[in-house]
PDB file of C-alpha atoms in Angstrom:
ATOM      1  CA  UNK A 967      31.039  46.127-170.559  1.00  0.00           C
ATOM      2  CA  UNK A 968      29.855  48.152-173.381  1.00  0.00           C
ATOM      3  CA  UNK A 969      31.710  48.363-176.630  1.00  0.00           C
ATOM      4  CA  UNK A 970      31.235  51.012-179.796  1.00  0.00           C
ATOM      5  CA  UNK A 971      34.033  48.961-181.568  1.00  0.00           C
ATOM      6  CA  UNK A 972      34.645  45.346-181.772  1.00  0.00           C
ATOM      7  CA  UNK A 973      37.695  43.815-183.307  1.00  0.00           C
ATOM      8  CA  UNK A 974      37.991  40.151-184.485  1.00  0.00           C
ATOM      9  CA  UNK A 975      41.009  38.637-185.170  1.00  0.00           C
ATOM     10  CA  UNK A 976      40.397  35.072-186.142  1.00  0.00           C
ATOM     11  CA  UNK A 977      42.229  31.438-187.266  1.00  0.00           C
ATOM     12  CA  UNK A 978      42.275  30.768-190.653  1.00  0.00           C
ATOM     13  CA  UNK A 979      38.903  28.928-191.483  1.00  0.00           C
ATOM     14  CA  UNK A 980      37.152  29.410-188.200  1.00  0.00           C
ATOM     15  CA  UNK A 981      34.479  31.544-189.450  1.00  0.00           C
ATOM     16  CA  UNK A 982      35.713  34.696-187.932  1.00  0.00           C
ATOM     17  CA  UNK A 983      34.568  36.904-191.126  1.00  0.00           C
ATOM     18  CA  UNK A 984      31.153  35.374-190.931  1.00  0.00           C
ATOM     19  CA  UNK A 985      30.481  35.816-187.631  1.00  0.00           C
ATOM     20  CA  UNK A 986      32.173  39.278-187.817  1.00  0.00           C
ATOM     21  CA  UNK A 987      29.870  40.196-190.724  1.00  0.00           C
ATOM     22  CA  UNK A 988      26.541  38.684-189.039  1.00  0.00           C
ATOM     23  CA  UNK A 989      27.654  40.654-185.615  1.00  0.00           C
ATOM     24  CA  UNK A 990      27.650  44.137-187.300  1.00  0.00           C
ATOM     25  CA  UNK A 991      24.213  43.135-188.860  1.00  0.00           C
ATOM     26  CA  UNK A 992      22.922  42.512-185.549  1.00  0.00           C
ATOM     27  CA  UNK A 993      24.031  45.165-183.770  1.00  0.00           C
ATOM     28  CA  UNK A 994      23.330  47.992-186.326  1.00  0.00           C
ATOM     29  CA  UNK A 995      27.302  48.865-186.571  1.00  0.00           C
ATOM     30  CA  UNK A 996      29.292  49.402-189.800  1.00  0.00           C
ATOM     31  CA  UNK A 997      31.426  46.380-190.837  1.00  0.00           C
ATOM     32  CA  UNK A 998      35.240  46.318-192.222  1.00  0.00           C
ATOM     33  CA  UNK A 999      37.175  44.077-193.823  1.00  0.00           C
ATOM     34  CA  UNK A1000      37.841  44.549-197.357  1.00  0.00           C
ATOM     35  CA  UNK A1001      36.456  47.851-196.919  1.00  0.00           C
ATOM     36  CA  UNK A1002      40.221  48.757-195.436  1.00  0.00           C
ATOM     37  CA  UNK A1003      42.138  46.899-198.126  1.00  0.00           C
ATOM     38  CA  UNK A1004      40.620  48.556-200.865  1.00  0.00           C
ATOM     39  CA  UNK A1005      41.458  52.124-199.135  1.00  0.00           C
ATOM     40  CA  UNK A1006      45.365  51.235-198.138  1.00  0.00           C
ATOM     41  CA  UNK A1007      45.681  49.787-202.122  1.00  0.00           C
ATOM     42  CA  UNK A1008      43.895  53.376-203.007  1.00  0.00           C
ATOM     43  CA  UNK A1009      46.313  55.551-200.483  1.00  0.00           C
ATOM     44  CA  UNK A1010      49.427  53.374-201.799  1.00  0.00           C
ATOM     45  CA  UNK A1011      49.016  52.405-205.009  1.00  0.00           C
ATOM     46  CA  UNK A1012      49.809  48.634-204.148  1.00  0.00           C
ATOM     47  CA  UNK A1013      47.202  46.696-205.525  1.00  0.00           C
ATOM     48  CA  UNK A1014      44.373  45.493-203.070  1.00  0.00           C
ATOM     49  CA  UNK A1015      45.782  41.649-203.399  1.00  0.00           C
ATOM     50  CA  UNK A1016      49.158  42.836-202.564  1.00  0.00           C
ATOM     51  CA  UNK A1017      47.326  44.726-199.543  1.00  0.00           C
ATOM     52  CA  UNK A1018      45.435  42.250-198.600  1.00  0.00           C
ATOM     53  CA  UNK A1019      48.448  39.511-197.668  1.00  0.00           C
ATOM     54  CA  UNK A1020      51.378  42.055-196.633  1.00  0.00           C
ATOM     55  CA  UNK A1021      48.390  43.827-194.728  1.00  0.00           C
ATOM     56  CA  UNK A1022      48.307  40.878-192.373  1.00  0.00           C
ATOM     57  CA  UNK A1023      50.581  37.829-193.609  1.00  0.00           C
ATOM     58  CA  UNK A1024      54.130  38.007-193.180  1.00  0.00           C
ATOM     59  CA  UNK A1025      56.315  37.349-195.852  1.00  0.00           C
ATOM     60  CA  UNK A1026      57.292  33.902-194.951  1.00  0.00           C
ATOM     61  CA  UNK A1027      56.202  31.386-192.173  1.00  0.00           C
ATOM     62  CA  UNK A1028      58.534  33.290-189.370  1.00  0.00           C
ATOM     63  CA  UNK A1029      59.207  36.376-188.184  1.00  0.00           C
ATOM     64  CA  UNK A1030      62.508  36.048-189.494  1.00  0.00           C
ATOM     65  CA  UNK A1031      60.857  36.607-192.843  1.00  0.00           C
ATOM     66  CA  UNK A1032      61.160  40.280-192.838  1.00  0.00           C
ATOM     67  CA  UNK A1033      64.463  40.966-193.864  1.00  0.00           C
ATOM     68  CA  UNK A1034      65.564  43.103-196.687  1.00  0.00           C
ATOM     69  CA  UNK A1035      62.615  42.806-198.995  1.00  0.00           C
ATOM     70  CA  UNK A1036      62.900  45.937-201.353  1.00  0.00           C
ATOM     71  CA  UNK A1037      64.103  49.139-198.708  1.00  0.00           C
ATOM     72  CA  UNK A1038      62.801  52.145-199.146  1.00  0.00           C
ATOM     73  CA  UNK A1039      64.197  54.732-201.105  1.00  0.00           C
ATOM     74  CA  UNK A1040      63.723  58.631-199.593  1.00  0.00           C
ATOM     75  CA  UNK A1041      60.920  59.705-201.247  1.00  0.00           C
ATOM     76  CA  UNK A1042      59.249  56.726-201.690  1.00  0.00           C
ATOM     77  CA  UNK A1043      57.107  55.197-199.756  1.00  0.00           C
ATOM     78  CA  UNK A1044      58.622  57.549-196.727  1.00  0.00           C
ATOM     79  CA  UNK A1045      61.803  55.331-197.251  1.00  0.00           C
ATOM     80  CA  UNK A1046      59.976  52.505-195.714  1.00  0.00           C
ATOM     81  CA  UNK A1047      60.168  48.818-196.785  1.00  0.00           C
ATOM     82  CA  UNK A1048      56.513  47.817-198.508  1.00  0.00           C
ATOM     83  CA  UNK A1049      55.274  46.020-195.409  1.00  0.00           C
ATOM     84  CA  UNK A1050      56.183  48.660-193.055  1.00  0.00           C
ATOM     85  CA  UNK A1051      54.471  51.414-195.476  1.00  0.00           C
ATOM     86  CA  UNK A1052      51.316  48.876-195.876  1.00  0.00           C
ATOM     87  CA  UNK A1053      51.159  48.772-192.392  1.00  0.00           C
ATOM     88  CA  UNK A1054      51.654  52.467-191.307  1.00  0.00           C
ATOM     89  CA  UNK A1055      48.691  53.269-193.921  1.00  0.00           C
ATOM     90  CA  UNK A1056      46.563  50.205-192.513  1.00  0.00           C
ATOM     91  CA  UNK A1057      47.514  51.332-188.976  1.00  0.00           C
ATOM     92  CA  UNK A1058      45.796  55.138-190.073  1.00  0.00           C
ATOM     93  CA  UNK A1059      42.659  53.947-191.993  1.00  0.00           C
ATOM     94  CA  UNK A1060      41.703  51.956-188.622  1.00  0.00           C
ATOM     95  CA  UNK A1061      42.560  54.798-186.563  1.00  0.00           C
ATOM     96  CA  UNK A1062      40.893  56.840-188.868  1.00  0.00           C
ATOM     97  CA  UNK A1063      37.896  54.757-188.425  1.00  0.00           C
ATOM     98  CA  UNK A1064      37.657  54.809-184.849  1.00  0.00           C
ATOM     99  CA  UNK A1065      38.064  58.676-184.547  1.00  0.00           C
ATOM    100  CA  UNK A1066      34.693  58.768-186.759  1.00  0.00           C
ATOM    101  CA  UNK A1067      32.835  57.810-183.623  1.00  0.00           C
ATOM    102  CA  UNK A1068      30.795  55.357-185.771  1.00  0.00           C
ATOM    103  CA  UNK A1069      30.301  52.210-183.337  1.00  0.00           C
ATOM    104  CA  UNK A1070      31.756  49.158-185.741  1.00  0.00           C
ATOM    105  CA  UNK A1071      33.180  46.035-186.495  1.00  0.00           C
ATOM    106  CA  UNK A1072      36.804  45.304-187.786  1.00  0.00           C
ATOM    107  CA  UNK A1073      37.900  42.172-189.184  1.00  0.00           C
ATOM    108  CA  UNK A1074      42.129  41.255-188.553  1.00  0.00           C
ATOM    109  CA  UNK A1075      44.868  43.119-189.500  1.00  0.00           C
ATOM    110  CA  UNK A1076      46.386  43.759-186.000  1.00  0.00           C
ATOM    111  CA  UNK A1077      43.063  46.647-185.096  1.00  0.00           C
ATOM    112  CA  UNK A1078      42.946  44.897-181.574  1.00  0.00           C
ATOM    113  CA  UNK A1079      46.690  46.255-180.940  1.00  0.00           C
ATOM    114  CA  UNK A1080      46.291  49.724-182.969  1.00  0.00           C
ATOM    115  CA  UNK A1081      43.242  50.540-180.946  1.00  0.00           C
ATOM    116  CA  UNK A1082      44.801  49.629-177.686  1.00  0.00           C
ATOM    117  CA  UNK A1083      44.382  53.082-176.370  1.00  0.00           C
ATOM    118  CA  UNK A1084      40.954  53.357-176.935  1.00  0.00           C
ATOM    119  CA  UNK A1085      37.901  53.712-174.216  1.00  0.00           C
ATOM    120  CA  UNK A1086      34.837  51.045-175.622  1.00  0.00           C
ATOM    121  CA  UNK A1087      37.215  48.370-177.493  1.00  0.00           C
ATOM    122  CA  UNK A1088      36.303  44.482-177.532  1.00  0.00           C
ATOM    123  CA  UNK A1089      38.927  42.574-178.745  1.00  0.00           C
ATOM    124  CA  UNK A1090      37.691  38.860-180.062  1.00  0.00           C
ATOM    125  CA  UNK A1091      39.648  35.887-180.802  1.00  0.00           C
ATOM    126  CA  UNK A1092      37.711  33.288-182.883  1.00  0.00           C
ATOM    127  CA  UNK A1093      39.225  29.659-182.918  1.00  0.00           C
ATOM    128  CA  UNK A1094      37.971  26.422-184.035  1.00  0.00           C
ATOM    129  CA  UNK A1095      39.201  22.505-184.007  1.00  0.00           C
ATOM    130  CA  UNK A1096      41.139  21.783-187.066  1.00  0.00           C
ATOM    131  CA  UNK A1097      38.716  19.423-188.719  1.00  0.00           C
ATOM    132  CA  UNK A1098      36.019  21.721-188.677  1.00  0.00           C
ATOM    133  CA  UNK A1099      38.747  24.682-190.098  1.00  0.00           C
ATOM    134  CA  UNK A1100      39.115  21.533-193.007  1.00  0.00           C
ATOM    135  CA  UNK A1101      35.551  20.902-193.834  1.00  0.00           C
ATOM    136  CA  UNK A1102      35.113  25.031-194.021  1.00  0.00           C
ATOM    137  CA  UNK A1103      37.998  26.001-196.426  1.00  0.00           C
ATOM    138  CA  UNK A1104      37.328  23.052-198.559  1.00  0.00           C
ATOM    139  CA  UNK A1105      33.746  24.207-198.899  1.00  0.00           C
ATOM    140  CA  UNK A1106      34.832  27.593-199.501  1.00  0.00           C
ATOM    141  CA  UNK A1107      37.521  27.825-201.556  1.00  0.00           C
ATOM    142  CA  UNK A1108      37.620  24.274-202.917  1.00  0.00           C
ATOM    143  CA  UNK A1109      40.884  21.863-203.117  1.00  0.00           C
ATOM    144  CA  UNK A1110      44.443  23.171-204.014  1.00  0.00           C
ATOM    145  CA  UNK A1111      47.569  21.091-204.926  1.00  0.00           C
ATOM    146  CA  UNK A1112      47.931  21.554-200.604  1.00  0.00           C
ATOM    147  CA  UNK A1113      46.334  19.549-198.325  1.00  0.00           C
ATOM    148  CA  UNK A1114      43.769  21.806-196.175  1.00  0.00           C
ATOM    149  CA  UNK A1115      46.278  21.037-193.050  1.00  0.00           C
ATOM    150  CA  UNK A1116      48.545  22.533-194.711  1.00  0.00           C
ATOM    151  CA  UNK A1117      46.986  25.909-195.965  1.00  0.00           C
ATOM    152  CA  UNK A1118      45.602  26.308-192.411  1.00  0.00           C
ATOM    153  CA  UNK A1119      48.974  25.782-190.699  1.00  0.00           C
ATOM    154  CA  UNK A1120      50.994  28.299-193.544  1.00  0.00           C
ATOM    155  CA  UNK A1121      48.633  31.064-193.474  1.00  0.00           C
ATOM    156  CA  UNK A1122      48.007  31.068-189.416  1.00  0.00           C
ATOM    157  CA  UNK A1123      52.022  30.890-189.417  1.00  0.00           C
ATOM    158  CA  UNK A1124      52.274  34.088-191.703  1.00  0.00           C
ATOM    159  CA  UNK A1125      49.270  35.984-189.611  1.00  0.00           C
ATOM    160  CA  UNK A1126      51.555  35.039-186.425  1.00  0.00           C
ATOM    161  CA  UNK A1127      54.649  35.935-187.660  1.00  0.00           C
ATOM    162  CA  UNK A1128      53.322  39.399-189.202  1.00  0.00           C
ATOM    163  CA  UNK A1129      51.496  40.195-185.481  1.00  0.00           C
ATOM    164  CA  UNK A1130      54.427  39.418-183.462  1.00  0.00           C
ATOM    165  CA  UNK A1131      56.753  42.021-185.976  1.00  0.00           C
ATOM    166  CA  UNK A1132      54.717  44.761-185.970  1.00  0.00           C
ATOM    167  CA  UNK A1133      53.408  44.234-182.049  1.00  0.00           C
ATOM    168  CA  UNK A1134      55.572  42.222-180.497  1.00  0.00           C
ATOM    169  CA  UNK A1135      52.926  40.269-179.385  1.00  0.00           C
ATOM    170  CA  UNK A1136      51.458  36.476-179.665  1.00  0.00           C
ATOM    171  CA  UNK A1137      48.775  36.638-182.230  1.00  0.00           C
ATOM    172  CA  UNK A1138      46.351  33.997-180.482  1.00  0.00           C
ATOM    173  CA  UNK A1139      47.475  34.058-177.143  1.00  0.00           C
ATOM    174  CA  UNK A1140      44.480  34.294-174.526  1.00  0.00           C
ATOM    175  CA  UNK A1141      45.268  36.989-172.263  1.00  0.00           C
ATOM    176  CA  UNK A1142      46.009  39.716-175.685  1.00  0.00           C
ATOM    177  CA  UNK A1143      42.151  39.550-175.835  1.00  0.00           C
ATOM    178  CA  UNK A1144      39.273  40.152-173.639  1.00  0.00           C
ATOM    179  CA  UNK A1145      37.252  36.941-175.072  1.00  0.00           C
ATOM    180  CA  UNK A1146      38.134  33.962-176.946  1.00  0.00           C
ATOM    181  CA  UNK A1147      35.469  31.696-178.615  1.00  0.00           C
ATOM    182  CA  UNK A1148      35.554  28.455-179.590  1.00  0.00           C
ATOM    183  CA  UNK A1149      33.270  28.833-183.352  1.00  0.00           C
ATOM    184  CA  UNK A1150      33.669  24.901-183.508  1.00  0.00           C
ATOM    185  CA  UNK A1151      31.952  23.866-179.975  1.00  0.00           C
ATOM    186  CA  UNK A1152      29.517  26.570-179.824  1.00  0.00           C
ATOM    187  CA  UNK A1153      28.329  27.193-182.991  1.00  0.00           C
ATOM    188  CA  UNK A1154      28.828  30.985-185.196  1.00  0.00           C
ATOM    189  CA  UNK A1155      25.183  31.783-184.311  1.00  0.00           C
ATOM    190  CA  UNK A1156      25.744  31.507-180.560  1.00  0.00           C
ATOM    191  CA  UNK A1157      29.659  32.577-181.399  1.00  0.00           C
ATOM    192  CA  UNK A1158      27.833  36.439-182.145  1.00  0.00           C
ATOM    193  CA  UNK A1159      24.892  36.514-179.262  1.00  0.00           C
ATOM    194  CA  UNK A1160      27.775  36.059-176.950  1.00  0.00           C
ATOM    195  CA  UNK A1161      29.734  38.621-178.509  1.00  0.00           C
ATOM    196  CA  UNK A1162      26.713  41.095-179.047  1.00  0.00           C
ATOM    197  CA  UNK A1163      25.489  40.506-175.510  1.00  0.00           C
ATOM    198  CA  UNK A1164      29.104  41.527-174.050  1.00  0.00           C
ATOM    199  CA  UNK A1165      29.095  44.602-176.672  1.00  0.00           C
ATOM    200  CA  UNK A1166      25.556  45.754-174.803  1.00  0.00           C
TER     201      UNK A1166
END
């Protein structure tokens, strides 16, 4: 298959950014990751940290998280709670990427299930053993009062949760993507010639 756009959605600590980042490099396309947080905070006036979780975390650890958390008022925000205005604004800066006909890259927040009507779409999942997901965020973003089991479990629990509620679909799940690869086992260098070979 050939592919103008390539999403990655990605386990917390598996190196999907990097390889993500290194991909669009490779192939000449434009990249996007923070690049959409900083243009929802801009179009909303949430700031870009407050973008950046509700943009693809839920609230809590379940989907049961999104209850009443601030409703919308006519007016403002369209009378949408904040995560369903953050998304409906995240969900047109990706479309509005993809219309520009620029091939690309997208990091998260959901793009593989906005773009699901969309001719030339690769959807990626990047996964990797939890030891090597340890080693990586330590390195990172150095030690926390949580252990590093713990921060991987919470936030892939909140990306889950937050997938499922606005797609009703299972974040992760094999068949919701065309490829999934293993960053542990084979390595983020051979993670992107895979990738960049099935974009070709």
């Amino acid at each position: 298959m050939s592919a103008k756009i390539i999403t990655i959605s990605r386990q917390f600590g598996s190196g999907g950014r990097s390889i993500a980042k290194q991909l669009a490099i490779k192939l000449g396309y434009d990249y996007y990751d923070k690049e959409i947080i900083e243009e929802v905070a801009k179009k909303t006036g949430f700031t870009k940290d407050v973008v950046a979780s509700r943009g693809e975390e839920a609230p809590g650890k379940s989907i049961f998280s999104y209850g009443f958390d601030g409703q919308g008022v006519p007016g403002i925000m369209n009378g949408m709670t904040m995560n369903d205005y953050i998304w409906s604004e995240q969900r047109k800066v990706i479309k509005q990427i993809a219309d520009s006909g620029k091939p690309c890259v997208i990091v998260g927040r959901s793009a593989d299930y906005i773009l699901r009507e969309y001719d030339d779409v690769l959807n990626v999942f990047i996964y990797a053993d939890m030891e090597f997901r340890k080693e990586r965020i330590v390195r990172l973003y150095g030690n926390t009062d949580n252990k590093p089991e713990k921060r991987l479990e919470d936030k892939d629990k909140k990306r889950k949760a937050n997938h499922k509620h606005f797609t009703d679909l299972d974040w992760g799940y094999a068949p919701n993507y065309d490829i999934c690869l293993c960053s542990s086992k084979l390595g983020m260098d051979k993670c992107v010639d895979i990738i960049a070979d099935l974009a070709k």
